[in-house]
Amino acid sequence: MAGGASTPVLAALAIWLGFFGFGWYGPWIALVSEAAPPGQIGFMIGLAMAINQLAVVTAPPIFGWLRIFRELTSSGGAC
């Protein structure tokens, strides 16, 4: 891979994220529901999930723009 991480590093990262990434959702929902005021559990879970989905949708373009900006600044702004 030109200019990137090695295959074993990427494989280890994928395994780590796969192992820990799938197990967070259930405890997160339980935490949100326990933190909600009585009678507001549904609203709080909906709000938390909406904020989470906004982050999921906006994160890839932000990282893409950061990469483009980094490439432009490292090359002196030349295209």
Short mmCIF file of N, CA, C and O in Angstrom, two decimals:
data_model
loop_
_atom_site.label_atom_id
_atom_site.label_comp_id
_atom_site.label_asym_id
_atom_site.label_seq_id
_atom_site.Cartn_x
_atom_site.Cartn_y
_atom_site.Cartn_z
N MET A 1 0.83 -1.18 0.00
CA MET A 1 0.00 0.00 0.00
C MET A 1 0.87 1.24 0.00
O MET A 1 1.66 1.43 0.91
N ALA A 2 0.72 2.04 -0.99
CA ALA A 2 1.56 3.22 -1.13
C ALA A 2 1.18 4.28 -0.10
O ALA A 2 0.04 4.73 -0.07
N GLY A 3 2.12 4.63 0.74
CA GLY A 3 1.91 5.71 1.70
C GLY A 3 0.95 5.40 2.82
O GLY A 3 0.56 6.30 3.55
N GLY A 4 0.54 4.18 2.98
CA GLY A 4 -0.43 3.83 4.01
C GLY A 4 0.11 2.84 5.00
O GLY A 4 1.30 2.52 5.02
N ALA A 5 -0.78 2.36 5.83
CA ALA A 5 -0.41 1.37 6.83
C ALA A 5 -0.23 0.00 6.17
O ALA A 5 -0.75 -0.26 5.08
N SER A 6 0.51 -0.86 6.82
CA SER A 6 0.74 -2.19 6.29
C SER A 6 -0.52 -3.05 6.43
O SER A 6 -1.40 -2.76 7.23
N THR A 7 -0.57 -4.12 5.68
CA THR A 7 -1.72 -5.03 5.72
C THR A 7 -1.94 -5.63 7.11
O THR A 7 -3.08 -5.66 7.58
N PRO A 8 -0.90 -6.09 7.82
CA PRO A 8 -1.14 -6.63 9.16
C PRO A 8 -1.70 -5.58 10.14
O PRO A 8 -2.56 -5.90 10.96
N VAL A 9 -1.26 -4.35 9.99
CA VAL A 9 -1.79 -3.29 10.87
C VAL A 9 -3.27 -3.05 10.57
O VAL A 9 -4.10 -2.95 11.48
N LEU A 10 -3.62 -2.99 9.30
CA LEU A 10 -5.03 -2.80 8.93
C LEU A 10 -5.88 -3.99 9.34
O LEU A 10 -7.02 -3.83 9.78
N ALA A 11 -5.34 -5.19 9.21
CA ALA A 11 -6.08 -6.38 9.64
C ALA A 11 -6.31 -6.37 11.15
O ALA A 11 -7.41 -6.67 11.62
N ALA A 12 -5.29 -6.00 11.91
CA ALA A 12 -5.44 -5.93 13.37
C ALA A 12 -6.46 -4.87 13.75
O ALA A 12 -7.29 -5.09 14.64
N LEU A 13 -6.44 -3.74 13.06
CA LEU A 13 -7.42 -2.68 13.33
C LEU A 13 -8.83 -3.15 13.00
O LEU A 13 -9.77 -2.91 13.78
N ALA A 14 -9.01 -3.84 11.89
CA ALA A 14 -10.33 -4.34 11.51
C ALA A 14 -10.85 -5.37 12.52
O ALA A 14 -12.02 -5.35 12.89
N ILE A 15 -9.97 -6.24 12.98
CA ILE A 15 -10.38 -7.24 13.98
C ILE A 15 -10.75 -6.55 15.28
O ILE A 15 -11.78 -6.87 15.89
N TRP A 16 -9.94 -5.59 15.71
CA TRP A 16 -10.21 -4.87 16.97
C TRP A 16 -11.54 -4.14 16.89
O TRP A 16 -12.35 -4.22 17.80
N LEU A 17 -11.77 -3.41 15.78
CA LEU A 17 -13.02 -2.68 15.63
C LEU A 17 -14.21 -3.62 15.53
O LEU A 17 -15.28 -3.35 16.08
N GLY A 18 -14.04 -4.73 14.83
CA GLY A 18 -15.14 -5.69 14.72
C GLY A 18 -15.49 -6.31 16.06
O GLY A 18 -16.66 -6.50 16.38
N PHE A 19 -14.48 -6.60 16.86
CA PHE A 19 -14.73 -7.22 18.17
C PHE A 19 -15.40 -6.25 19.12
O PHE A 19 -16.37 -6.59 19.79
N PHE A 20 -14.90 -5.02 19.19
CA PHE A 20 -15.43 -4.07 20.16
C PHE A 20 -16.58 -3.23 19.60
O PHE A 20 -17.39 -2.70 20.36
N GLY A 21 -16.65 -3.07 18.30
CA GLY A 21 -17.67 -2.21 17.70
C GLY A 21 -19.07 -2.78 17.75
O GLY A 21 -20.04 -2.05 17.86
N PHE A 22 -19.20 -4.10 17.68
CA PHE A 22 -20.53 -4.69 17.65
C PHE A 22 -21.17 -4.77 19.03
O PHE A 22 -22.37 -4.87 19.14
N GLY A 23 -20.38 -4.70 20.08
CA GLY A 23 -20.92 -4.89 21.42
C GLY A 23 -21.32 -3.63 22.15
O GLY A 23 -21.81 -3.69 23.26
N TRP A 24 -21.20 -2.46 21.53
CA TRP A 24 -21.47 -1.23 22.25
C TRP A 24 -22.94 -0.83 22.22
O TRP A 24 -23.39 -0.10 23.10
N TYR A 25 -23.71 -1.26 21.26
CA TYR A 25 -25.05 -0.73 21.05
C TYR A 25 -26.01 -1.06 22.18
O TYR A 25 -26.72 -0.16 22.67
N GLY A 26 -26.06 -2.30 22.61
CA GLY A 26 -26.97 -2.69 23.69
C GLY A 26 -26.69 -1.95 24.99
O GLY A 26 -27.62 -1.36 25.59
N PRO A 27 -25.45 -1.93 25.48
CA PRO A 27 -25.17 -1.16 26.69
C PRO A 27 -25.42 0.33 26.53
O PRO A 27 -25.84 1.00 27.47
N TRP A 28 -25.21 0.86 25.34
CA TRP A 28 -25.46 2.29 25.10
C TRP A 28 -26.95 2.60 25.23
O TRP A 28 -27.31 3.59 25.88
N ILE A 29 -27.81 1.76 24.66
CA ILE A 29 -29.25 1.96 24.78
C ILE A 29 -29.68 1.84 26.24
O ILE A 29 -30.50 2.62 26.73
N ALA A 30 -29.12 0.87 26.96
CA ALA A 30 -29.44 0.72 28.38
C ALA A 30 -29.01 1.94 29.18
O ALA A 30 -29.75 2.43 30.04
N LEU A 31 -27.84 2.47 28.89
CA LEU A 31 -27.35 3.66 29.58
C LEU A 31 -28.25 4.86 29.30
O LEU A 31 -28.61 5.61 30.23
N VAL A 32 -28.62 5.06 28.05
CA VAL A 32 -29.49 6.18 27.70
C VAL A 32 -30.84 6.04 28.39
O VAL A 32 -31.38 7.01 28.94
N SER A 33 -31.41 4.85 28.40
CA SER A 33 -32.72 4.66 29.03
C SER A 33 -32.65 4.82 30.54
O SER A 33 -33.59 5.34 31.15
N GLU A 34 -31.55 4.42 31.17
CA GLU A 34 -31.41 4.60 32.61
C GLU A 34 -31.18 6.06 32.99
O GLU A 34 -31.56 6.49 34.06
N ALA A 35 -30.55 6.82 32.10
CA ALA A 35 -30.28 8.23 32.38
C ALA A 35 -31.48 9.12 32.10
O ALA A 35 -31.51 10.27 32.54
N ALA A 36 -32.47 8.61 31.39
CA ALA A 36 -33.64 9.41 31.02
C ALA A 36 -34.55 9.62 32.22
O ALA A 36 -34.67 8.75 33.09
N PRO A 37 -35.20 10.79 32.27
CA PRO A 37 -36.20 11.01 33.33
C PRO A 37 -37.39 10.07 33.15
O PRO A 37 -37.65 9.61 32.02
N PRO A 38 -38.09 9.77 34.21
CA PRO A 38 -39.27 8.89 34.09
C PRO A 38 -40.27 9.45 33.07
O PRO A 38 -40.55 10.64 33.02
N GLY A 39 -40.75 8.57 32.23
CA GLY A 39 -41.70 8.96 31.20
C GLY A 39 -41.08 9.54 29.95
O GLY A 39 -41.80 9.88 29.01
N GLN A 40 -39.77 9.69 29.91
CA GLN A 40 -39.09 10.29 28.76
C GLN A 40 -38.11 9.33 28.08
O GLN A 40 -37.28 9.77 27.29
N ILE A 41 -38.22 8.06 28.41
CA ILE A 41 -37.26 7.09 27.88
C ILE A 41 -37.30 7.03 26.35
O ILE A 41 -36.26 7.08 25.69
N GLY A 42 -38.47 6.95 25.79
CA GLY A 42 -38.59 6.88 24.33
C GLY A 42 -38.04 8.12 23.65
O GLY A 42 -37.33 8.02 22.64
N PHE A 43 -38.35 9.28 24.20
CA PHE A 43 -37.84 10.53 23.63
C PHE A 43 -36.32 10.58 23.71
O PHE A 43 -35.66 10.96 22.74
N MET A 44 -35.75 10.21 24.84
CA MET A 44 -34.30 10.27 25.02
C MET A 44 -33.58 9.28 24.10
O MET A 44 -32.54 9.62 23.53
N ILE A 45 -34.13 8.07 23.96
CA ILE A 45 -33.51 7.10 23.05
C ILE A 45 -33.59 7.61 21.61
O ILE A 45 -32.62 7.53 20.86
N GLY A 46 -34.74 8.16 21.24
CA GLY A 46 -34.89 8.72 19.89
C GLY A 46 -33.93 9.87 19.63
O GLY A 46 -33.32 9.97 18.57
N LEU A 47 -33.79 10.76 20.61
CA LEU A 47 -32.87 11.89 20.47
C LEU A 47 -31.43 11.42 20.36
O LEU A 47 -30.67 11.87 19.49
N ALA A 48 -31.04 10.50 21.23
CA ALA A 48 -29.67 9.97 21.19
C ALA A 48 -29.39 9.27 19.87
O ALA A 48 -28.30 9.43 19.30
N MET A 49 -30.35 8.51 19.37
CA MET A 49 -30.15 7.81 18.10
C MET A 49 -30.09 8.79 16.93
O MET A 49 -29.32 8.59 15.98
N ALA A 50 -30.89 9.87 17.00
CA ALA A 50 -30.84 10.87 15.93
C ALA A 50 -29.48 11.57 15.91
O ALA A 50 -28.89 11.76 14.83
N ILE A 51 -28.96 11.92 17.07
CA ILE A 51 -27.64 12.55 17.14
C ILE A 51 -26.57 11.58 16.65
O ILE A 51 -25.66 11.97 15.90
N ASN A 52 -26.70 10.33 17.04
CA ASN A 52 -25.75 9.31 16.59
C ASN A 52 -25.77 9.18 15.06
O ASN A 52 -24.72 9.10 14.42
N GLN A 53 -26.95 9.16 14.48
CA GLN A 53 -27.05 9.01 13.03
C GLN A 53 -26.51 10.24 12.30
O GLN A 53 -25.91 10.11 11.23
N LEU A 54 -26.69 11.42 12.88
CA LEU A 54 -26.10 12.62 12.28
C LEU A 54 -24.58 12.51 12.25
O LEU A 54 -23.93 12.88 11.27
N ALA A 55 -24.01 11.99 13.32
CA ALA A 55 -22.56 11.80 13.36
C ALA A 55 -22.12 10.76 12.33
O ALA A 55 -21.10 10.93 11.66
N VAL A 56 -22.89 9.69 12.19
CA VAL A 56 -22.55 8.64 11.22
C VAL A 56 -22.59 9.19 9.80
O VAL A 56 -21.74 8.86 8.97
N VAL A 57 -23.53 10.07 9.51
CA VAL A 57 -23.68 10.61 8.16
C VAL A 57 -22.64 11.70 7.88
O VAL A 57 -22.13 11.79 6.76
N THR A 58 -22.31 12.52 8.87
CA THR A 58 -21.41 13.64 8.62
C THR A 58 -19.92 13.29 8.77
O THR A 58 -19.08 13.99 8.20
N ALA A 59 -19.59 12.24 9.48
CA ALA A 59 -18.18 11.92 9.71
C ALA A 59 -17.41 11.59 8.41
O ALA A 59 -16.31 12.12 8.22
N PRO A 60 -17.92 10.76 7.51
CA PRO A 60 -17.15 10.45 6.29
C PRO A 60 -16.82 11.69 5.44
O PRO A 60 -15.66 11.85 5.04
N PRO A 61 -17.78 12.59 5.17
CA PRO A 61 -17.39 13.77 4.40
C PRO A 61 -16.38 14.66 5.12
O PRO A 61 -15.48 15.22 4.50
N ILE A 62 -16.50 14.76 6.43
CA ILE A 62 -15.55 15.58 7.19
C ILE A 62 -14.15 14.99 7.06
O ILE A 62 -13.18 15.72 6.82
N PHE A 63 -14.03 13.69 7.24
CA PHE A 63 -12.71 13.06 7.09
C PHE A 63 -12.20 13.20 5.66
O PHE A 63 -11.00 13.39 5.44
N GLY A 64 -13.07 13.12 4.67
CA GLY A 64 -12.66 13.32 3.29
C GLY A 64 -12.15 14.73 3.05
O GLY A 64 -11.12 14.93 2.41
N TRP A 65 -12.86 15.72 3.57
CA TRP A 65 -12.42 17.11 3.42
C TRP A 65 -11.09 17.33 4.13
O TRP A 65 -10.23 18.06 3.64
N LEU A 66 -10.93 16.72 5.31
CA LEU A 66 -9.66 16.86 6.02
C LEU A 66 -8.51 16.26 5.20
O LEU A 66 -7.41 16.81 5.16
N ARG A 67 -8.78 15.14 4.56
CA ARG A 67 -7.74 14.52 3.73
C ARG A 67 -7.39 15.40 2.53
O ARG A 67 -6.22 15.59 2.20
N ILE A 68 -8.42 15.94 1.89
CA ILE A 68 -8.18 16.83 0.76
C ILE A 68 -7.40 18.05 1.21
O ILE A 68 -6.43 18.46 0.57
N PHE A 69 -7.79 18.65 2.33
CA PHE A 69 -7.10 19.82 2.85
C PHE A 69 -5.64 19.49 3.17
O PHE A 69 -4.74 20.27 2.87
N ARG A 70 -5.43 18.32 3.76
CA ARG A 70 -4.05 17.91 4.09
C ARG A 70 -3.21 17.74 2.84
O ARG A 70 -2.06 18.15 2.80
N GLU A 71 -3.79 17.15 1.81
CA GLU A 71 -3.06 16.98 0.55
C GLU A 71 -2.76 18.31 -0.10
O GLU A 71 -1.67 18.52 -0.65
N LEU A 72 -3.70 19.24 -0.05
CA LEU A 72 -3.48 20.55 -0.66
C LEU A 72 -2.41 21.33 0.08
O LEU A 72 -1.58 21.99 -0.53
N THR A 73 -2.44 21.26 1.42
CA THR A 73 -1.46 22.03 2.18
C THR A 73 -0.07 21.39 2.12
O THR A 73 0.92 22.09 2.16
N SER A 74 -0.01 20.07 2.00
CA SER A 74 1.31 19.42 1.95
C SER A 74 1.97 19.60 0.58
O SER A 74 3.17 19.52 0.47
N SER A 75 1.15 19.87 -0.44
CA SER A 75 1.74 20.04 -1.77
C SER A 75 1.89 21.52 -2.12
O SER A 75 2.15 21.86 -3.26
N GLY A 76 1.68 22.37 -1.16
CA GLY A 76 1.81 23.81 -1.42
C GLY A 76 0.63 24.40 -2.13
O GLY A 76 0.70 25.49 -2.69
N GLY A 77 -0.49 23.68 -2.16
CA GLY A 77 -1.70 24.18 -2.80
C GLY A 77 -1.79 23.88 -4.29
O GLY A 77 -2.74 24.26 -4.94
N ALA A 78 -0.80 23.20 -4.83
CA ALA A 78 -0.83 22.87 -6.27
C ALA A 78 -1.78 21.72 -6.51
O ALA A 78 -1.84 20.78 -5.75
N CYS A 79 -2.51 21.79 -7.58
CA CYS A 79 -3.43 20.70 -7.93
C CYS A 79 -2.76 19.70 -8.82
O CYS A 79 -1.96 19.96 -9.61
#
